[in-house]
Short mmCIF file of C-alpha atoms in Angstrom, two decimals:
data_model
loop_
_atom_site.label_atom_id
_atom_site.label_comp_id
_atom_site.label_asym_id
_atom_site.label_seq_id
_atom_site.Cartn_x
_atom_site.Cartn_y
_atom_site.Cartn_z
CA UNK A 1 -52.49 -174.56 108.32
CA UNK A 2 -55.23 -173.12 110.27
CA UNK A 3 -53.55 -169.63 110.91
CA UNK A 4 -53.53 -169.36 106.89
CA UNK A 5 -57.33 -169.99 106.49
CA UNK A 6 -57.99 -167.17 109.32
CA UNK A 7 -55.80 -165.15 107.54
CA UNK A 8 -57.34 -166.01 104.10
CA UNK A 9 -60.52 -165.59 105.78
CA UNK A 10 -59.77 -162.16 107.39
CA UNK A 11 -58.73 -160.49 104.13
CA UNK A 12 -62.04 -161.05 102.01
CA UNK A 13 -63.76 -159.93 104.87
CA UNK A 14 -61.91 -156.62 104.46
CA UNK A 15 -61.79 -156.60 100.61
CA UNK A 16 -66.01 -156.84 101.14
CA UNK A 17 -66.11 -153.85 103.32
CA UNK A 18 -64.22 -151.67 101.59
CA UNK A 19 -66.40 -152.48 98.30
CA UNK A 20 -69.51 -151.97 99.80
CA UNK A 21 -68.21 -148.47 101.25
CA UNK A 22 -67.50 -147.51 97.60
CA UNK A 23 -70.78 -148.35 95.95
CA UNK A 24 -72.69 -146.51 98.91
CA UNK A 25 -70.60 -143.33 98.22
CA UNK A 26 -71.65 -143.35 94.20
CA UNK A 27 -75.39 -143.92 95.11
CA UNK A 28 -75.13 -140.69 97.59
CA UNK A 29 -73.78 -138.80 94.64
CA UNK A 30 -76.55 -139.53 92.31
CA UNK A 31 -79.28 -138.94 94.31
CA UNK A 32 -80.70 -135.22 93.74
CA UNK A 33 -80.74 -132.77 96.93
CA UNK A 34 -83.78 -132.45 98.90
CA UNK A 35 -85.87 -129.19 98.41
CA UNK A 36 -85.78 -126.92 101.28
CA UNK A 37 -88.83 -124.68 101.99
CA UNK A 38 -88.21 -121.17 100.82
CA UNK A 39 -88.02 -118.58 103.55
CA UNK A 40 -90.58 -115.95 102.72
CA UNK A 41 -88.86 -112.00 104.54
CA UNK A 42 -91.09 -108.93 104.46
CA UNK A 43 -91.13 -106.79 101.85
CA UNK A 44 -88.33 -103.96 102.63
CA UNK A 45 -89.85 -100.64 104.50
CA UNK A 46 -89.68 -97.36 102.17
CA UNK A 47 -87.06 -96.00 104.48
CA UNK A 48 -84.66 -98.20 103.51
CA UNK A 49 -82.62 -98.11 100.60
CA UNK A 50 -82.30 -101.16 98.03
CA UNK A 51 -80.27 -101.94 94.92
CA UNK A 52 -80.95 -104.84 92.02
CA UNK A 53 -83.75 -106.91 91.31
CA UNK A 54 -85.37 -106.46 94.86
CA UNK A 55 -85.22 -102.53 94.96
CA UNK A 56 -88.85 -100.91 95.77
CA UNK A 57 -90.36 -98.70 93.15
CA UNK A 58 -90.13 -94.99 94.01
CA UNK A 59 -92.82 -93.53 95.48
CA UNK A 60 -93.85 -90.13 94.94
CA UNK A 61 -93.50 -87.71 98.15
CA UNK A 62 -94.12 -84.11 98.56
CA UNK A 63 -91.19 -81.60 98.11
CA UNK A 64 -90.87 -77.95 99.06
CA UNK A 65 -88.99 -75.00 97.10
CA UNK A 66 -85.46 -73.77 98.63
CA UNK A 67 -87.81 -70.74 100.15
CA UNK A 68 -90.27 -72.50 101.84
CA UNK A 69 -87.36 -74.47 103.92
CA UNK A 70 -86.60 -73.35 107.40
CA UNK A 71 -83.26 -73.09 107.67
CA UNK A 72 -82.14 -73.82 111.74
CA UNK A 73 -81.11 -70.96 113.75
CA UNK A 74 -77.10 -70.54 113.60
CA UNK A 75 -75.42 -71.79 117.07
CA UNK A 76 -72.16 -70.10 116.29
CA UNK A 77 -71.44 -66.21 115.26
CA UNK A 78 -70.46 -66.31 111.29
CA UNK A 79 -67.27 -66.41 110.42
CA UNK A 80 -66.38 -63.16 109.40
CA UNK A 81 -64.82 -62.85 105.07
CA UNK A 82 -61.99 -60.53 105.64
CA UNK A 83 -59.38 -60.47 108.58
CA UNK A 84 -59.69 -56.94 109.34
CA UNK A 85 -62.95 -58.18 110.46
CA UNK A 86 -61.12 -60.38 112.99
CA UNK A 87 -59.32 -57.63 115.06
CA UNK A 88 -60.97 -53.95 115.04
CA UNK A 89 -58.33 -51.57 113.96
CA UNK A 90 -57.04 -49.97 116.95
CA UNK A 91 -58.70 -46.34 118.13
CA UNK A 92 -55.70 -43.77 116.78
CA UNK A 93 -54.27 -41.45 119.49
CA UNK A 94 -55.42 -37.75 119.07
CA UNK A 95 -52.00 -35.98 120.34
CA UNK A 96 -51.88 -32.98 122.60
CA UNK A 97 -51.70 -29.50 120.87
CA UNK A 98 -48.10 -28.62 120.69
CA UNK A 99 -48.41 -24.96 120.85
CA UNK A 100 -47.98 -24.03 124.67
CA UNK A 101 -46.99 -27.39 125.52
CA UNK A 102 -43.51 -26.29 127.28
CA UNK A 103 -45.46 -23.61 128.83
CA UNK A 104 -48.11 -26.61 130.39
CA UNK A 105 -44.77 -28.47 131.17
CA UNK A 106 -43.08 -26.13 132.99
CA UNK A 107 -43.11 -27.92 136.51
CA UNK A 108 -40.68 -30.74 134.84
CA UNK A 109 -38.68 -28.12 135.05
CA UNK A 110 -38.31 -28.15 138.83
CA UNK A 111 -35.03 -29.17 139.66
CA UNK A 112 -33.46 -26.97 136.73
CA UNK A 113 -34.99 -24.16 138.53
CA UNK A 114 -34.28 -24.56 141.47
CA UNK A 115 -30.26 -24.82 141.09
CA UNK A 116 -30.07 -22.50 137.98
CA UNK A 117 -33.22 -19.76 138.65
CA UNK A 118 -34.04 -19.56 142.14
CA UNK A 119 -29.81 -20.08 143.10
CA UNK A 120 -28.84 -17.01 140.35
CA UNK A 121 -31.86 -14.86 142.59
CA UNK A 122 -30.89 -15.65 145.72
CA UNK A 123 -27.32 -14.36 145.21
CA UNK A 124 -28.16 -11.50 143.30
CA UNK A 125 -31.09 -10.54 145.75
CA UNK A 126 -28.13 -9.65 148.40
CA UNK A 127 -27.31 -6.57 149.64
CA UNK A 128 -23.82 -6.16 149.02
CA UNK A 129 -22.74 -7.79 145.78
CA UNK A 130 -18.74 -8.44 146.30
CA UNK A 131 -16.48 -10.24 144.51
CA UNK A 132 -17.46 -13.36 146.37
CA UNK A 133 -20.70 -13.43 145.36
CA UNK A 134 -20.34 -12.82 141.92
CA UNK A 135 -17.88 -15.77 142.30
CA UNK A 136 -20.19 -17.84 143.51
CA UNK A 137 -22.76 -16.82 140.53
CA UNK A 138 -20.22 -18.07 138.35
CA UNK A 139 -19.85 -21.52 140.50
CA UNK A 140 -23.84 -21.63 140.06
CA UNK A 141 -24.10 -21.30 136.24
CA UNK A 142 -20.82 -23.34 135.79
CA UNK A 143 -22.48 -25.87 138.18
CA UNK A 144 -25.56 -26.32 135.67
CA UNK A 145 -23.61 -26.93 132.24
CA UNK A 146 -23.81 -23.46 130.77
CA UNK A 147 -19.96 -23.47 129.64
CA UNK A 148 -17.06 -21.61 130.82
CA UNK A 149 -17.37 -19.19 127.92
CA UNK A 150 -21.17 -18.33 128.16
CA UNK A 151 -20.87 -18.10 131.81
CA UNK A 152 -17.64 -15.58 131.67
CA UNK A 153 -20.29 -13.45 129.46
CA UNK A 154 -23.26 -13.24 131.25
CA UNK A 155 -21.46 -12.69 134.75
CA UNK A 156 -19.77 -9.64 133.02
CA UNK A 157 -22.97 -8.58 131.98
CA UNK A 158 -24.80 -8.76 134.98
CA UNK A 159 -22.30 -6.91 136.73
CA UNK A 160 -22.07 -4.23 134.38
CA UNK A 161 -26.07 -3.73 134.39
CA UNK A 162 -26.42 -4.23 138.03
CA UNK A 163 -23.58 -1.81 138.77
CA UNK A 164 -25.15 0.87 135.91
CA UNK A 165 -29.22 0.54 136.90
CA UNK A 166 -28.82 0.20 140.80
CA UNK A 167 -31.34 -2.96 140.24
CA UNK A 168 -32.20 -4.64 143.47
CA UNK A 169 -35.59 -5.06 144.10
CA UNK A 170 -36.40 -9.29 142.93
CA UNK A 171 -39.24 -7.95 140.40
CA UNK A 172 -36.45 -5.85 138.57
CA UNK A 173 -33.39 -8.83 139.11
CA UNK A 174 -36.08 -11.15 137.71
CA UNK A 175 -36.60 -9.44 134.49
CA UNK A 176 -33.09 -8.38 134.30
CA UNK A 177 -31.86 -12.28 134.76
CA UNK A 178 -34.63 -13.27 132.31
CA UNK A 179 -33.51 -10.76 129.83
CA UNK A 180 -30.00 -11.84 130.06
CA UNK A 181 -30.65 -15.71 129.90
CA UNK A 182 -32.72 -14.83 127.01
CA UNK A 183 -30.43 -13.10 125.02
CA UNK A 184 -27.06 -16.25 125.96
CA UNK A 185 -29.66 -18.70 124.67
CA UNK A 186 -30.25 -17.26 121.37
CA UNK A 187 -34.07 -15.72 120.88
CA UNK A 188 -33.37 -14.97 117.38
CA UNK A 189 -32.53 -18.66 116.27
CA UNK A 190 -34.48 -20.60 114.12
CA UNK A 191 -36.05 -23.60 115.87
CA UNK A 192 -38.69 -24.99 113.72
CA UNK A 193 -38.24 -28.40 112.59
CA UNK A 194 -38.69 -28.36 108.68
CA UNK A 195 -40.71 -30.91 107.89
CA UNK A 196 -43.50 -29.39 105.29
CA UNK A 197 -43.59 -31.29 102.01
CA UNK A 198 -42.00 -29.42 98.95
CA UNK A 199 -41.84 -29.83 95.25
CA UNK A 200 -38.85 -32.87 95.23
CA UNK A 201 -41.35 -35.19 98.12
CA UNK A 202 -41.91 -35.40 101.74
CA UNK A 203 -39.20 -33.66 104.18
CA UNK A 204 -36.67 -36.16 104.74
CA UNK A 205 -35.76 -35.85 109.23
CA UNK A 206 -32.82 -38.32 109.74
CA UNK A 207 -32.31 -39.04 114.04
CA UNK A 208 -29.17 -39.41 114.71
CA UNK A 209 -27.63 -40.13 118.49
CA UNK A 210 -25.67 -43.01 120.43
CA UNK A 211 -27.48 -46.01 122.23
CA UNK A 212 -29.33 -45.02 125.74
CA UNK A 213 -30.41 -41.06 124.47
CA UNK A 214 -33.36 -42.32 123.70
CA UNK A 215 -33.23 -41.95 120.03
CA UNK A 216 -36.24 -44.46 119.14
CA UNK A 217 -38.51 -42.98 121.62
CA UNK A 218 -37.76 -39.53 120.44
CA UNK A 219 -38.52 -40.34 116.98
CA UNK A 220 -42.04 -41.95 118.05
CA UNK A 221 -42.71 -38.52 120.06
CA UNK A 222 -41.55 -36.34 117.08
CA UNK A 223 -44.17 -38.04 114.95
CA UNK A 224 -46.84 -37.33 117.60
CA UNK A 225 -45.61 -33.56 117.36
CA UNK A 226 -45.87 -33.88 113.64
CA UNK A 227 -49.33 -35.62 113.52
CA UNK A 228 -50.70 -32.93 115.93
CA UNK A 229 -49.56 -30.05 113.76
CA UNK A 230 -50.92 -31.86 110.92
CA UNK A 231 -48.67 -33.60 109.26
CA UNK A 232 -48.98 -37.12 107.26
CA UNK A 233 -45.90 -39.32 108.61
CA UNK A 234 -43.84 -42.01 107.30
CA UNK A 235 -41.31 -43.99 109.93
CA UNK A 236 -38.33 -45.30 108.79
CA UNK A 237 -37.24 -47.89 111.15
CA UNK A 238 -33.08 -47.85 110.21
CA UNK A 239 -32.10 -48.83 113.46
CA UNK A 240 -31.86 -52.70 112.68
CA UNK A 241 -28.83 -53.58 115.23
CA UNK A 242 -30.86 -53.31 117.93
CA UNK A 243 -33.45 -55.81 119.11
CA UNK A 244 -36.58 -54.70 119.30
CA UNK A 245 -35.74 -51.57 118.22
CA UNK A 246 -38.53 -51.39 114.85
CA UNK A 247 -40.97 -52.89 117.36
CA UNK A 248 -41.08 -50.03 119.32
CA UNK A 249 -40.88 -47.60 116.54
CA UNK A 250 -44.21 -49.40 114.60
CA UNK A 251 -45.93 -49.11 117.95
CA UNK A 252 -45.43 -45.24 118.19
CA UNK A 253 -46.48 -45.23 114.85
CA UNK A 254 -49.75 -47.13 114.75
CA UNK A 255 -51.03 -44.98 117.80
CA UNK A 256 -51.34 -41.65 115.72
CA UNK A 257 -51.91 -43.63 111.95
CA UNK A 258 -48.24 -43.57 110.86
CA UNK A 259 -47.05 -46.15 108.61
CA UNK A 260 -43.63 -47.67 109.41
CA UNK A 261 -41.12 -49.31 106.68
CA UNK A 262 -39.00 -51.55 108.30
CA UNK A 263 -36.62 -54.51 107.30
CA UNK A 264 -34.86 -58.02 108.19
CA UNK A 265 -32.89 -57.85 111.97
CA UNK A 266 -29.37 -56.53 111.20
CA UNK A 267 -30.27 -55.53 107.58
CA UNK A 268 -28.60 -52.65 105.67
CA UNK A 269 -29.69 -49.47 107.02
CA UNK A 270 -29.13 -47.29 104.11
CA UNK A 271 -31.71 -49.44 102.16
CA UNK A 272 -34.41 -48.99 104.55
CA UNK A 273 -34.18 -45.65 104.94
CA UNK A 274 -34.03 -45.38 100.99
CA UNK A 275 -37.36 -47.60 101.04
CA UNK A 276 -39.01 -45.40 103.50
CA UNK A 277 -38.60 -42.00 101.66
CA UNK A 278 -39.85 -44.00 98.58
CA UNK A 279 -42.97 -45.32 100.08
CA UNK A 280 -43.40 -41.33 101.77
CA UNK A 281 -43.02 -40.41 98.05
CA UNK A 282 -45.68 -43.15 97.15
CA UNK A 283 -48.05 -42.20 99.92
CA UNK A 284 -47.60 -38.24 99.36
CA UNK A 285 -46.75 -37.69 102.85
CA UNK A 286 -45.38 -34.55 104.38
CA UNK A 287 -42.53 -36.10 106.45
CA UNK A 288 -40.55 -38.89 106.48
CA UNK A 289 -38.71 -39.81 109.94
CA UNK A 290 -35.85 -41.90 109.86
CA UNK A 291 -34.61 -43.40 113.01
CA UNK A 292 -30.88 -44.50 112.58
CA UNK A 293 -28.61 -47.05 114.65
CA UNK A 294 -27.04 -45.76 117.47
CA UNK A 295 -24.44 -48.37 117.00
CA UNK A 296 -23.54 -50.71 114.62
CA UNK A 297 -22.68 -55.04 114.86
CA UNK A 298 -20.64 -55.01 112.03
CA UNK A 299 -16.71 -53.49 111.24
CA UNK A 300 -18.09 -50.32 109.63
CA UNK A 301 -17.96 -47.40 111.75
CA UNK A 302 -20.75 -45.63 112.83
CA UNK A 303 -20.18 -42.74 111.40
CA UNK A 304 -19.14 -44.28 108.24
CA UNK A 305 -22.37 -45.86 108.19
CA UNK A 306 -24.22 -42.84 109.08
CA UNK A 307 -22.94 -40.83 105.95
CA UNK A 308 -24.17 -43.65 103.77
CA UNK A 309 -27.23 -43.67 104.90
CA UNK A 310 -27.51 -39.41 104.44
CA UNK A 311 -26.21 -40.28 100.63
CA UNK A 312 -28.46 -42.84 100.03
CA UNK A 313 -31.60 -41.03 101.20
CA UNK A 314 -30.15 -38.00 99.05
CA UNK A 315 -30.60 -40.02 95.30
CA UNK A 316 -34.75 -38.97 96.52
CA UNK A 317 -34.04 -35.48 97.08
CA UNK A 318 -32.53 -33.46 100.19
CA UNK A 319 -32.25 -33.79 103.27
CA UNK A 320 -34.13 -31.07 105.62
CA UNK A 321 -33.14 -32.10 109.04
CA UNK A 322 -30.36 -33.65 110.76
CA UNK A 323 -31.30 -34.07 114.62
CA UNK A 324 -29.09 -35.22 117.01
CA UNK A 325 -31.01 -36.64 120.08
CA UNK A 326 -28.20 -35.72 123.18
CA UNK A 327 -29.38 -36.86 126.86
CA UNK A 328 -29.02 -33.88 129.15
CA UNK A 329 -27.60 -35.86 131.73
CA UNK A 330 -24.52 -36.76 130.56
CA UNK A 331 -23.65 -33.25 130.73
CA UNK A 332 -19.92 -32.40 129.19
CA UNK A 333 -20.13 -36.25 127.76
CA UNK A 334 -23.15 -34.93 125.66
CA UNK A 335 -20.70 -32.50 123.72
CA UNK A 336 -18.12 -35.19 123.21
CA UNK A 337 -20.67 -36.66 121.15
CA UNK A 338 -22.11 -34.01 119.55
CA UNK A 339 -18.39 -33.03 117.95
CA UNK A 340 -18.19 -36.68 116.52
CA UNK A 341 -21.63 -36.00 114.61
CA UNK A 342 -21.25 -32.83 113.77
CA UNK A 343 -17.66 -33.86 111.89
CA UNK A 344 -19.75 -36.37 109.94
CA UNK A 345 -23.36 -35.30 109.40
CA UNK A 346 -24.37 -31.50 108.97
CA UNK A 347 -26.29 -31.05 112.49
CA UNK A 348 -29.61 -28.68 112.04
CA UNK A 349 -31.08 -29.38 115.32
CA UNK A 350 -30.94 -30.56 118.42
CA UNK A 351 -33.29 -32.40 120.71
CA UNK A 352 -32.15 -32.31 124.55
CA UNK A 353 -34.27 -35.64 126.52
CA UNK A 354 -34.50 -36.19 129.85
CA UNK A 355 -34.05 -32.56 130.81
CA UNK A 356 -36.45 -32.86 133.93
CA UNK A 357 -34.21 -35.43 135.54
CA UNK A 358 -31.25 -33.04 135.94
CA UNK A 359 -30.35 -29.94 137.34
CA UNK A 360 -27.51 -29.09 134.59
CA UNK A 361 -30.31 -26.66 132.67
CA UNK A 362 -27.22 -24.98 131.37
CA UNK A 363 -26.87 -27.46 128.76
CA UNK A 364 -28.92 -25.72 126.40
CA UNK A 365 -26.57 -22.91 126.38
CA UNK A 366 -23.36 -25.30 126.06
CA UNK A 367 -24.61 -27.41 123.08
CA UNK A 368 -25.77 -24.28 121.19
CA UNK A 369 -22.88 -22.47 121.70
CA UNK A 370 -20.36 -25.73 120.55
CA UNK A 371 -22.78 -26.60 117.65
CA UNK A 372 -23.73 -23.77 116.43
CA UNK A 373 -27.06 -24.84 115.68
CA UNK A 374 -30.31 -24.21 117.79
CA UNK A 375 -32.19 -26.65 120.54
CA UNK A 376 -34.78 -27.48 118.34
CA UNK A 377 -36.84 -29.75 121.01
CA UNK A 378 -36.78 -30.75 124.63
CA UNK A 379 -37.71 -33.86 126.51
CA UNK A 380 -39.18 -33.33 129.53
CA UNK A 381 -40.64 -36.96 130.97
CA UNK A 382 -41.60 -40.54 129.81
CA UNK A 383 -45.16 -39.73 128.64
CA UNK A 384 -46.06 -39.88 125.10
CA UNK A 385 -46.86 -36.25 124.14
CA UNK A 386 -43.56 -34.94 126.55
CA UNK A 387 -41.62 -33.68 123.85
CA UNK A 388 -41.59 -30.32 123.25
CA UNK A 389 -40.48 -27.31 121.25
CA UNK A 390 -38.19 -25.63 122.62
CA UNK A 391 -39.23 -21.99 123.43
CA UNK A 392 -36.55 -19.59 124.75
CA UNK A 393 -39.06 -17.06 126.56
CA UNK A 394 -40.75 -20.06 128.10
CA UNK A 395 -37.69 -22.25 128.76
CA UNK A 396 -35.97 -18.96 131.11
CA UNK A 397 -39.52 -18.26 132.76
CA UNK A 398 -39.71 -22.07 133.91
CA UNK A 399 -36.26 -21.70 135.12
CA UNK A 400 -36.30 -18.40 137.16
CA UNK A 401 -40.29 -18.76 138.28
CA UNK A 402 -42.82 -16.51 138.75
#
């Protein structure tokens, strides 16, 4: 009985709490908040901007015109508005005179002479001229390329004059050899390179030649020669099978003012060289240059390909020259090649390179003489303005010496 009175007792004790918690909470609700003490800021400086109600008027402030404003001294260099401000054009080459240039490059000619000239001299300088001698001035000009044909001639001649005139003093042999080299290398030929504009456009010069003549280079020089004479010159770089190959001819050409038309690596040949006599056509230049490939990626032939590229270039108007570029040191390999072009392409001229690196001087006489067509140019080094035309008179005077 007592334990259910405590617990009675315990339970309205806890009913009575939790009442009086409940009535405190509703007072606290309906008593109104206490006022807090506003907090007073300074106004805002003029510097610093403000939006809405609390924004500061505008004040009034002094202004200045666009001229009386000092603008601050640039740091940097302007930037310049067109990009041939970037890089200066290069300075363009001013190419050596051509007239008299073999004449000033006669020395090339140095191992030439001293097989072909100074050997022929010596053995026709002795006293007694036998059979043995004259066999060994056949051994000498066979020796140095001339040809078993042109070299049968001019030891008949020789003999004949010799035995006839008594000559034998080495002023008189001189002038007799010269006279007599002269007249096997053909004085009489024509050897200018045609390449004056006409009535139908610019002369169209196609290069033709196998890989390693140095075809490319040639081409560059021949627009030197050009440029120096006077003529406005458009490259055509047709050589697309080998790398590197319109790289070289563009930097030949940007050294005198050339312009060069070139195309994709590997493209068709034909159409480049067709673009480049229209663009010499567009630009009224005197000469167009086209360099052609030497050899080809692709199942056409070379030669096959070569011919195309002669028809193509013919729906402009003719063709004026057909050079074939032959290096002088392959010797009897030299004509080999020279009968393959010839069967395809009408050969004009030739242009003989690396003549000072070989004694076979004779060459001249061979190609001519195969061909039928003159030596229209010689190569005679590596340096830019080392192509020259070929000059009989001068050519035999380098070889024989003073």
């Amino acid at each position: 009985m007592e334990y259910v009175i405590l617990a009675v007792v315990i339970a309205v004790i806890a009913i009575g709490a939790i009442a009086g918690l409940v009535v405190s909470g509703r007072r606290r609700q309906q008593l109104p908040p206490k006022s807090q003490a506003p907090v007073i800021t300074a106004p805002p400086t003029p510097q610093e901007p403000q939006v809405g109600e609390e924004a500061a008027p505008p004040t009034e402030e002094p202004r200045r015109t666009v001229e009386e404003v000092e603008l601050p001294e640039a740091e940097a260099e302007a930037v310049p508005e067109t990009a041939a401000e970037v890089e200066e054009a290069p300075a363009l080459e001013v190419p050596e005179p051509t007239a008299g240039r073999l004449v000033r490059l006669r020395s090339r000619l140095s191992r030439s002479q001293n097989s072909l000239g100074k050997g022929l001299l010596s053995l026709l300088s002795r006293e007694h001229l036998d059979e043995d001698t004259w066999e060994e001035v056949e051994e000498t000009l066979l020796t140095a390329d001339v040809g078993v044909t042109p070299t049968q001639e001019l030891v008949e001649r020789l003999r004949t004059r010799v035995k006839v005139l008594g000559t034998r003093t080495p002023d008189e042999l001189r002038g007799l050899l010269r006279e007599e080299l002269v007249e096997l290398i053909g004085k009489d030929a024509d050897r200018t390179v045609h390449s004056t504009k006409h009535q139908a456009g610019p002369a169209v010069v196609l290069v033709v030649g196998v890989n390693g003549v140095g075809k490319t280079t040639t081409t560059g020089k021949l627009a030197r020669v050009l440029v120096a004479d006077g003529r406005k010159v458009v490259l055509g770089a047709a050589d697309t099978f080998r790398a590197a190959a319109a790289d070289q001819l563009q930097t030949w050409g940007e050294r005198v003012g050339a312009r060069t038309v070139r195309g994709p690596e590997g493209g068709d040949p034909a159409s480049i060289a067709f673009d480049a006599v229209k663009e010499g056509i567009a630009e009224g230049a005197d000469t167009v240059l086209v360099d052609t490939a030497g050899r080809l990626h692709t199942k056409t032939g070379l030669m096959d390909e070569l011919g195309k590229v002669k028809r193509v270039v013919e729906k402009h108007g003719p063709v004026d020259e057909v050079l074939l570029v032959l290096d002088a040191t392959t010797g009897q390999n030299g004509l080999v090649q020279a009968r393959v072009f010839a069967e395809v392409v009408d050969i004009t001229g030739i242009v003989l390179t690396k003549l000072d690196g070989t004694a076979k001087g004779g060459i001249v006489v061979a190609v001519q003489r195969e061909l039928g067509v003159p030596v229209k140019l010689i190569g005679l080094g590596e340096g830019a303005d080392d192509l020259a035309p070929f000059e009989p008179g001068a050519f035999v005077d380098a070889l024989i010496g003073d």
